[in-house]
PDB file of C-alpha atoms in Angstrom:
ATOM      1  CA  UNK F   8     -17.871  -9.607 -49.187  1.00 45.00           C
ATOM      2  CA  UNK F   9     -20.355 -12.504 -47.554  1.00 43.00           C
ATOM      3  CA  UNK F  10     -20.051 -12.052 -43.640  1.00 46.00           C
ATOM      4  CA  UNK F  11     -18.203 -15.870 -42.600  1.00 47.00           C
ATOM      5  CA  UNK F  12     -21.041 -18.000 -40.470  1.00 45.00           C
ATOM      6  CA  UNK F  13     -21.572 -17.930 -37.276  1.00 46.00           C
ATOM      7  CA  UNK F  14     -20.473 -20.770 -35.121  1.00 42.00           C
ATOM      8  CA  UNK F  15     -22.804 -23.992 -35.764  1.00 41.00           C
ATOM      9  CA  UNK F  16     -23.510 -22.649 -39.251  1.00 45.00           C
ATOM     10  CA  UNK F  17     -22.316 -25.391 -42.166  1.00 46.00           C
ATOM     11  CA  UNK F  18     -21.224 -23.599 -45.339  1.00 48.00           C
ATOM     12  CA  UNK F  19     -20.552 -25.308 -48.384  1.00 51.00           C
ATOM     13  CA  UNK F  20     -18.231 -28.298 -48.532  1.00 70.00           C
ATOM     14  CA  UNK F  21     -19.735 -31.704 -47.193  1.00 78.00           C
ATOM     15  CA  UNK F  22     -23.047 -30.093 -47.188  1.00 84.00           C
ATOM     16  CA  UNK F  23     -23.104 -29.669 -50.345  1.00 88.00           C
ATOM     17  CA  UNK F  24     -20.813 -32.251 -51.881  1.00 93.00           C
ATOM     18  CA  UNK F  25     -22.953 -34.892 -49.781  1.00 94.00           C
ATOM     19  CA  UNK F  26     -26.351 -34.484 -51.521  1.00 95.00           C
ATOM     20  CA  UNK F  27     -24.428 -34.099 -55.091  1.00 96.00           C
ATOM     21  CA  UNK F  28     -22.378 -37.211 -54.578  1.00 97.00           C
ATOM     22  CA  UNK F  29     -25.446 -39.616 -53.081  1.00 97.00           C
ATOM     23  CA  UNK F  30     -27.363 -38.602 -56.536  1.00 98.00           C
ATOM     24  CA  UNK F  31     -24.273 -39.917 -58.362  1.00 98.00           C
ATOM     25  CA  UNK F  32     -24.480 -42.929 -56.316  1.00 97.00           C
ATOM     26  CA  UNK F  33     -28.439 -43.236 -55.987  1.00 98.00           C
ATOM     27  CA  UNK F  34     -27.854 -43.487 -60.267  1.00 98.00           C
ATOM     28  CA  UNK F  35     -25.094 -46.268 -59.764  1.00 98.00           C
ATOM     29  CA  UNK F  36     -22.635 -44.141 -60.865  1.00 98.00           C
ATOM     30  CA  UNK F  37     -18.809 -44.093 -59.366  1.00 97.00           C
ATOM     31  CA  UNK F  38     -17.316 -41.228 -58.192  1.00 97.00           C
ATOM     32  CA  UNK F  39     -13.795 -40.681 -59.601  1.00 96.00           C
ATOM     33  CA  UNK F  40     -12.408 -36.940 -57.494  1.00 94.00           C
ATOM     34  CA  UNK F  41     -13.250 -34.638 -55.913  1.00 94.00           C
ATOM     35  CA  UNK F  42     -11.295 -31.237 -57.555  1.00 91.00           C
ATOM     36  CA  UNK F  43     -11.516 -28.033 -55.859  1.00 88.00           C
ATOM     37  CA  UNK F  44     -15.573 -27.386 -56.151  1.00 88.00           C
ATOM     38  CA  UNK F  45     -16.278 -29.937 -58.460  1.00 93.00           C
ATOM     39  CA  UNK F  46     -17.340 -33.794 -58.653  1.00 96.00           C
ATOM     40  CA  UNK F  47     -15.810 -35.863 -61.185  1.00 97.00           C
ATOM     41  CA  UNK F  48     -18.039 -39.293 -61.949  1.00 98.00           C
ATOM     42  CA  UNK F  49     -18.136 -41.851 -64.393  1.00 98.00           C
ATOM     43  CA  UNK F  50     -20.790 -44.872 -65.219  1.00 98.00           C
ATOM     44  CA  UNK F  51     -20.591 -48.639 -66.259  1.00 97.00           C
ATOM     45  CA  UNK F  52     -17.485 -49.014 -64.880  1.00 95.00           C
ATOM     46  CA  UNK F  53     -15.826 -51.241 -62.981  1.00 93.00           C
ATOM     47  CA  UNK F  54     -19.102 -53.130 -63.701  1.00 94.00           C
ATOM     48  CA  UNK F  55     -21.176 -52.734 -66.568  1.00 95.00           C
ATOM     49  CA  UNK F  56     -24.717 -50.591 -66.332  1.00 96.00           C
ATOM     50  CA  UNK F  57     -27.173 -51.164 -68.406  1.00 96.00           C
ATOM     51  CA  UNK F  58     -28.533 -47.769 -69.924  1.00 97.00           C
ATOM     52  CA  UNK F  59     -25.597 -45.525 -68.238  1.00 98.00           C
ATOM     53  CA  UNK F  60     -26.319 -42.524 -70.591  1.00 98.00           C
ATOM     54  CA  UNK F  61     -29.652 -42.486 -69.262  1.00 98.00           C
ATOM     55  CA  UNK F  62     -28.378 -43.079 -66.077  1.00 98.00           C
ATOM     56  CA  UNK F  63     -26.038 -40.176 -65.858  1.00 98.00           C
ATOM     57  CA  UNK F  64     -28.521 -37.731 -67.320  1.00 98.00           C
ATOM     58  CA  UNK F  65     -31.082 -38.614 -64.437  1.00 98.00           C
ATOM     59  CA  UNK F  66     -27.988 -38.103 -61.623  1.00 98.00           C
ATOM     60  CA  UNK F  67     -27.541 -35.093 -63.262  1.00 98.00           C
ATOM     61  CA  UNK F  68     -31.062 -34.104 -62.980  1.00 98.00           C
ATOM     62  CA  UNK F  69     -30.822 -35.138 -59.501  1.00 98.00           C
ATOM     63  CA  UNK F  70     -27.885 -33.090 -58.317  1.00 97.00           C
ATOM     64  CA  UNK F  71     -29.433 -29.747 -60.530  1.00 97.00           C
ATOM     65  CA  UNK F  72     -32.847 -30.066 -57.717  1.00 96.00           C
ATOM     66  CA  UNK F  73     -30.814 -30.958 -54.739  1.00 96.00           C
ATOM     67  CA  UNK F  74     -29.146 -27.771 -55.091  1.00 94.00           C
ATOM     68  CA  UNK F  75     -32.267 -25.823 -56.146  1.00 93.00           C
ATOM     69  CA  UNK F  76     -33.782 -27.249 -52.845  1.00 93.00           C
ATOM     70  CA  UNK F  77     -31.110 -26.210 -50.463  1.00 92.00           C
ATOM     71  CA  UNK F  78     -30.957 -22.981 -51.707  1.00 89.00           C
ATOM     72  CA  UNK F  79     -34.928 -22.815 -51.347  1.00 90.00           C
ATOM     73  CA  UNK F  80     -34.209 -23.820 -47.720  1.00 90.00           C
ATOM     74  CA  UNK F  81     -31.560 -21.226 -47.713  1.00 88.00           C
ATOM     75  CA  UNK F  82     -29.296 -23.891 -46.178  1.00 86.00           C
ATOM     76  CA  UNK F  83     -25.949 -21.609 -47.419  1.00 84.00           C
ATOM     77  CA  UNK F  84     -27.213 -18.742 -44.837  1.00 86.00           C
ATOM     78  CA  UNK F  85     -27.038 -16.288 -47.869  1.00 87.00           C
ATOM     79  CA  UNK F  86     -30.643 -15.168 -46.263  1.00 87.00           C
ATOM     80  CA  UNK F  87     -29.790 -15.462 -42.933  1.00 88.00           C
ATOM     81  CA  UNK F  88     -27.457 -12.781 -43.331  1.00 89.00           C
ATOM     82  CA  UNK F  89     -28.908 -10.584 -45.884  1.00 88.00           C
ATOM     83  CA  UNK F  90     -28.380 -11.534 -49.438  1.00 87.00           C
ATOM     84  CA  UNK F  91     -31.756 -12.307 -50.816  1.00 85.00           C
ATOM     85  CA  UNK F  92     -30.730 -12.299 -54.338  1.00 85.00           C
ATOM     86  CA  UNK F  93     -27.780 -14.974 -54.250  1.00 85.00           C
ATOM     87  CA  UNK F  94     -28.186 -18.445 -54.932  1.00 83.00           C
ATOM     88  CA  UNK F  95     -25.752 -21.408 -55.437  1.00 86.00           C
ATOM     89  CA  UNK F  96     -25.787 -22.660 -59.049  1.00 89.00           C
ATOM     90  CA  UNK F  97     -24.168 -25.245 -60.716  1.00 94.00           C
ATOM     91  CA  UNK F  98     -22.551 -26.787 -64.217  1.00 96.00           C
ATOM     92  CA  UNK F  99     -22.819 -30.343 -65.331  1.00 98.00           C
ATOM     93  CA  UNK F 100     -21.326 -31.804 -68.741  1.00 98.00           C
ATOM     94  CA  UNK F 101     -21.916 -35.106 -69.269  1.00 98.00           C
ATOM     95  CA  UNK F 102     -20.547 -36.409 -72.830  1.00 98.00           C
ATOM     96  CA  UNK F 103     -20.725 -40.483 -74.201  1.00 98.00           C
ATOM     97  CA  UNK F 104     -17.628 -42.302 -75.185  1.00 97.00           C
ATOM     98  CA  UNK F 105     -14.790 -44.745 -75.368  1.00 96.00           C
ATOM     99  CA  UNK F 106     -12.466 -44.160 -72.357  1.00 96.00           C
ATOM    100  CA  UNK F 107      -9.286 -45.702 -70.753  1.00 96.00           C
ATOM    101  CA  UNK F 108     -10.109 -47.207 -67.184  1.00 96.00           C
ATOM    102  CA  UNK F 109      -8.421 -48.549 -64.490  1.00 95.00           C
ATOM    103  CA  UNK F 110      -5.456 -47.990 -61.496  1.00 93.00           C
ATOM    104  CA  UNK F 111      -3.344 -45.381 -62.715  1.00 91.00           C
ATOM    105  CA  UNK F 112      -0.199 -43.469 -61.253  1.00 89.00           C
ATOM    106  CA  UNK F 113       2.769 -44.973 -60.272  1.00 89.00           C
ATOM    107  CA  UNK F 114       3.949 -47.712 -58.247  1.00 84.00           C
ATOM    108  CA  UNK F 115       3.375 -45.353 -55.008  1.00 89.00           C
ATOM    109  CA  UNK F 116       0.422 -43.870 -55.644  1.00 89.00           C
ATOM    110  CA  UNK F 117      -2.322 -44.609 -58.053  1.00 88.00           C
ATOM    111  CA  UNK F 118      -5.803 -44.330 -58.096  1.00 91.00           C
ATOM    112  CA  UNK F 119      -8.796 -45.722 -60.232  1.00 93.00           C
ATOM    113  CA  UNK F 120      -9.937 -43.293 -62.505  1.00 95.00           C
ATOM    114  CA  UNK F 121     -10.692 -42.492 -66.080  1.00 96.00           C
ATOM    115  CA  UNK F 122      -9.004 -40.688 -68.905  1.00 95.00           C
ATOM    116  CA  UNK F 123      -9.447 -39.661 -72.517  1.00 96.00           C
ATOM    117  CA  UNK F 124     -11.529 -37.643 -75.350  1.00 95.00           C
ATOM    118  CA  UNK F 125     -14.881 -38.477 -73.762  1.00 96.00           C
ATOM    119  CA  UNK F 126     -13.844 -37.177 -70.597  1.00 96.00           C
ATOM    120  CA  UNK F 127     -12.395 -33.873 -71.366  1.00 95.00           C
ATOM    121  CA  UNK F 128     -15.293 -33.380 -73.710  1.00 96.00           C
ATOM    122  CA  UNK F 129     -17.330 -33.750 -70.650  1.00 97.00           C
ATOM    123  CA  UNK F 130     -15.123 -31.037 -68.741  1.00 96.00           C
ATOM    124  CA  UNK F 131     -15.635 -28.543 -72.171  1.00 95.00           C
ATOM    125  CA  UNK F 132     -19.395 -28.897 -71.705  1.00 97.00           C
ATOM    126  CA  UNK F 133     -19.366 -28.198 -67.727  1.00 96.00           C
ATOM    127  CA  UNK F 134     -17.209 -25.394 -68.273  1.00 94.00           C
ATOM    128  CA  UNK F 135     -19.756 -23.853 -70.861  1.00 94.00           C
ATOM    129  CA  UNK F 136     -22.372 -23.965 -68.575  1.00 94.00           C
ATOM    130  CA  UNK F 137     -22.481 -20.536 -67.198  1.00 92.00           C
ATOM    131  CA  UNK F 138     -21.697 -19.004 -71.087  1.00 91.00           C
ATOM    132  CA  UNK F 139     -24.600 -20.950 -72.637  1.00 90.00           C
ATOM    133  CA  UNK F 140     -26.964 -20.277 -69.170  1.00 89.00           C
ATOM    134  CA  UNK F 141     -27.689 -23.659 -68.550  1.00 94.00           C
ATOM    135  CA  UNK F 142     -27.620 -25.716 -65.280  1.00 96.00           C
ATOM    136  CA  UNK F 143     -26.976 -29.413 -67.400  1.00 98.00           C
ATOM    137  CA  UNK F 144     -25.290 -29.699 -70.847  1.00 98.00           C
ATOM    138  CA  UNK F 145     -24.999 -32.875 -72.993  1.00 98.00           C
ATOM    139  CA  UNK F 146     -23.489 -33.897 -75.762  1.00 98.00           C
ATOM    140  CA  UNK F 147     -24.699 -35.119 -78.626  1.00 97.00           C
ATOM    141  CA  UNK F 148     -23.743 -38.412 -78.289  1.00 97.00           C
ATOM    142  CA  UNK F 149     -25.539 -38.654 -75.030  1.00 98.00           C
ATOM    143  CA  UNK F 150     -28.859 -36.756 -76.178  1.00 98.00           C
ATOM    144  CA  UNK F 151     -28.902 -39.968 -78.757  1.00 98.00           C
ATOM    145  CA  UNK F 152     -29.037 -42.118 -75.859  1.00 98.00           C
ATOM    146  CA  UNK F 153     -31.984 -40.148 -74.305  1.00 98.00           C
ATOM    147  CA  UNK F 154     -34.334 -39.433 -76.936  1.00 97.00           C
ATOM    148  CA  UNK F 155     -37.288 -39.044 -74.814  1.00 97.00           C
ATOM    149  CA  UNK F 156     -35.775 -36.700 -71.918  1.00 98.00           C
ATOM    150  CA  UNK F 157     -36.229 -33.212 -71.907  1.00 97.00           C
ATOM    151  CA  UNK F 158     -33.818 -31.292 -74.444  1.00 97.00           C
ATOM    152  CA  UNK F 159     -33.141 -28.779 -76.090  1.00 96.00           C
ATOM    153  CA  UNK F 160     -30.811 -28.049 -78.625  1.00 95.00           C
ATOM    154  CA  UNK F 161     -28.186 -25.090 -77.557  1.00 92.00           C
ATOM    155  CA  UNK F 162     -27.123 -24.762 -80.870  1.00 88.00           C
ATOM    156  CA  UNK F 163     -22.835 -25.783 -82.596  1.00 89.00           C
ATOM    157  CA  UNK F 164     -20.872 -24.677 -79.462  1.00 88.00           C
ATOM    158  CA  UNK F 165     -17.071 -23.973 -79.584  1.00 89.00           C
ATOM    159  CA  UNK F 166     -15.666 -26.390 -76.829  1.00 89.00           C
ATOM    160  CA  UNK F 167     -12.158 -24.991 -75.654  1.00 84.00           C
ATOM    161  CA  UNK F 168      -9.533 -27.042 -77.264  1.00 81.00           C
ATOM    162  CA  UNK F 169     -11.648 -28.711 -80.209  1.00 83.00           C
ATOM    163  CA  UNK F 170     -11.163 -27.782 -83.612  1.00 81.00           C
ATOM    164  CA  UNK F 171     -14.448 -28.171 -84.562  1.00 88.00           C
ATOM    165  CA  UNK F 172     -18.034 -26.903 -82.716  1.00 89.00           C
ATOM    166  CA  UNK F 173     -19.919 -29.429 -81.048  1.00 93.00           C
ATOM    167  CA  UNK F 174     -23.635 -29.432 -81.383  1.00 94.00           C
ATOM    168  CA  UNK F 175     -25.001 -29.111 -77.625  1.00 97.00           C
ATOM    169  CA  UNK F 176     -28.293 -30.199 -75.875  1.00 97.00           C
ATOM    170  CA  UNK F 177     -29.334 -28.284 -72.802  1.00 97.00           C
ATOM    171  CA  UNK F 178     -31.082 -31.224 -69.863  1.00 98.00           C
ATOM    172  CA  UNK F 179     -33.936 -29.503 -68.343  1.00 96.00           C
ATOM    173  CA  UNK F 180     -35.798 -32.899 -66.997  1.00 96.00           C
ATOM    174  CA  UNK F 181     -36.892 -36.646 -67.494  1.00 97.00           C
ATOM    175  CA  UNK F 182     -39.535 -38.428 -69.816  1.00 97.00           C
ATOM    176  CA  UNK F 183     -41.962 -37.188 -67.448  1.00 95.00           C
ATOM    177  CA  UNK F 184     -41.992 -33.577 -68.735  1.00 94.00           C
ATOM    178  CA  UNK F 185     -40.818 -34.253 -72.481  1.00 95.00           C
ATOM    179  CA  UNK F 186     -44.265 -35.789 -72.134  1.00 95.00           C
ATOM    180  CA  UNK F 187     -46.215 -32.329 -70.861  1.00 93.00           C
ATOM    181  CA  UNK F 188     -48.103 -30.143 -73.269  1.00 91.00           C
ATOM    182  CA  UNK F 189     -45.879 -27.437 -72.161  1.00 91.00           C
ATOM    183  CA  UNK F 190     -42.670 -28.732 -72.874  1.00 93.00           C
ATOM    184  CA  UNK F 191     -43.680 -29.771 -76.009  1.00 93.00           C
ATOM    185  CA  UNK F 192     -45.152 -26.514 -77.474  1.00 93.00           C
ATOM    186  CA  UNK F 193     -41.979 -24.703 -76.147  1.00 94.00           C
ATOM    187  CA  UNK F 194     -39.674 -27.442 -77.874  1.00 94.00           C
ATOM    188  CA  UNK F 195     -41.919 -26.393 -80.816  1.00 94.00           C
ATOM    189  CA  UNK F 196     -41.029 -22.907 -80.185  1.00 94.00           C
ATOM    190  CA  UNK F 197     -37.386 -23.220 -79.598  1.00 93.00           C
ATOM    191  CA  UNK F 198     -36.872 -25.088 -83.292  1.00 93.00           C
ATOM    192  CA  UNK F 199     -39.066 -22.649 -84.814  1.00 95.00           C
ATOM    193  CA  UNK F 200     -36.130 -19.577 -82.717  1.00 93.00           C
ATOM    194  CA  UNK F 201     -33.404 -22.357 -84.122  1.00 91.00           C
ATOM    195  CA  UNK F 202     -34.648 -21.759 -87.175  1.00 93.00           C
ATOM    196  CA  UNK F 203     -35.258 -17.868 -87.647  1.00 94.00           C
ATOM    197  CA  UNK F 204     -32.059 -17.515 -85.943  1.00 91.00           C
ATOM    198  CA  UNK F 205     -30.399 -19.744 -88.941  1.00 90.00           C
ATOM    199  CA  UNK F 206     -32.369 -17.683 -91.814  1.00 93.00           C
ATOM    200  CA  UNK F 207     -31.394 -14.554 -90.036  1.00 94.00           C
ATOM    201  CA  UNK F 208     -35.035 -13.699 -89.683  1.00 94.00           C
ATOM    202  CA  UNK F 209     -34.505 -10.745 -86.605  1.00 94.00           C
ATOM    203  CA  UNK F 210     -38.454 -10.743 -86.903  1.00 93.00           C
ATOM    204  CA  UNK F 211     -39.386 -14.525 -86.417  1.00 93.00           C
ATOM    205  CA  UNK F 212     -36.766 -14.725 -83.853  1.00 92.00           C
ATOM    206  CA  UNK F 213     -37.705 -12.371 -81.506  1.00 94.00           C
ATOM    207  CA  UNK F 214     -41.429 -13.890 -82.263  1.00 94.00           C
ATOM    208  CA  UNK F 215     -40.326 -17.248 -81.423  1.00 93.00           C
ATOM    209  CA  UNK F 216     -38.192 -16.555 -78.497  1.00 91.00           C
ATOM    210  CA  UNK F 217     -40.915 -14.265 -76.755  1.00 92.00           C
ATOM    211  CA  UNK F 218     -43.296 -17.796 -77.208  1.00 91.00           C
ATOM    212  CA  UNK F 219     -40.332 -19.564 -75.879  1.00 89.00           C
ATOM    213  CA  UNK F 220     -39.828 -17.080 -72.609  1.00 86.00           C
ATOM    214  CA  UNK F 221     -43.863 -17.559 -72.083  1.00 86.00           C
ATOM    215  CA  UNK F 222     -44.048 -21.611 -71.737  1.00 76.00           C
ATOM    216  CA  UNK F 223     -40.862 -21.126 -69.776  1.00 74.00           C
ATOM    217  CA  UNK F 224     -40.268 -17.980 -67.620  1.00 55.00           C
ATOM    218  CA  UNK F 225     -37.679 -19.841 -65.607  1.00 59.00           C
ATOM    219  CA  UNK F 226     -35.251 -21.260 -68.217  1.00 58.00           C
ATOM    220  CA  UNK F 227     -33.192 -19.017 -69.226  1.00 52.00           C
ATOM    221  CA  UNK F 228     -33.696 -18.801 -73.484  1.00 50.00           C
TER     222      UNK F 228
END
């Protein structure tokens, strides 16, 4: 059990939630709820934005480094008091699709939110975050959007309550580093593992993920 911090230490909640929520914002995006220990957003809506796939994946990308750099500043206290080898981590989904918006509820109580497919498609890919060992998961209706970001394909993943697997990207960054020499020769890698893995060649596999693991020691392959 975590010892509870000491008076004047902050711990969780608005801490984090604030830094999350101004990335959403920061990428013009509108935050629907807050549920529990997750953020629910949506983009171009109640106004249209222009490039919102784009826009979501760079929020995303946003919220994935504000985390990393609180934890770097050990601003949870895990540290502080002892536990060098926890960190905070998160899970994004972010899917691309038709959706129903607008006040919903009753005549008491409504709220402006968002419902349908494309949203609980979304919710699938957060919630396969920690199998697949990922930080940011897209669909593949959103990696079309963002063909020069930083991807890499996870593979046909099982979303819960799909009949059908969905192919899956994994986010790891912007144009900038889809650009690098580095990302590129481990993309190279990673379709040559996609590959091997596909023939069912154990050999070329292990080969290809071991080039994989070398151009990128702290993604988890």
């Amino acid at each position: 059990m975590i010892p509870a911090p000491k008076p004047g230490e902050v711990f969780g909640g608005v801490q984090l939630f604030s830094p999350l929520s101004d990335a959403i914002c920061a990428e013009l995006g509108t935050i629907d709820k807050y549920i529990g220990d997750s953020i629910m957003a949506f983009w171009n809506a109640p106004v249209d934005i222009p490039n919102h796939p784009a826009r979501a994946c760079r929020a995303g990308l946003k919220m994935v480094e504000a985390v990393r750099k609180l934890s770097q500043d050990d601003a949870f206290g895990f540290r502080a008091r002892g536990y060098h080898d926890l960190e905070v981590r998160i899970g994004i989904g972010i899917n691309t699709g038709e959706a129903c918006v607008g006040n919903m509820g009753s005549e008491r109580r409504f709220n402006y939110s968002v419902v349908g497919d494309a949203v609980n498609t979304a919710a699938r890919l957060e919630s396969s975050c920690k199998a697949v060992g990922a930080d940011l998961l897209i669909s593949e209706s959103t990696a079309a959007f963002v063909p020069d970001f930083a991807t890499l394909e996870v593979g046909e993943v099982q979303l819960k309550g799909k009949s059908r697997p969905a192919k899956v990207f994994a986010l790891l960054g912007d144009e900038n580093l889809s650009r690098s020499l580095e990302f590129q020769e481990l993309r190279r890698n990673h379709g040559a593992l996609l590959e091997a893995i596909e023939a069912r060649d154990a050999a070329d596999a292990r080969a290809a993920l071991q080039a994989c693991r070398t151009h990128a020691p702290d993604v988890q392959i």
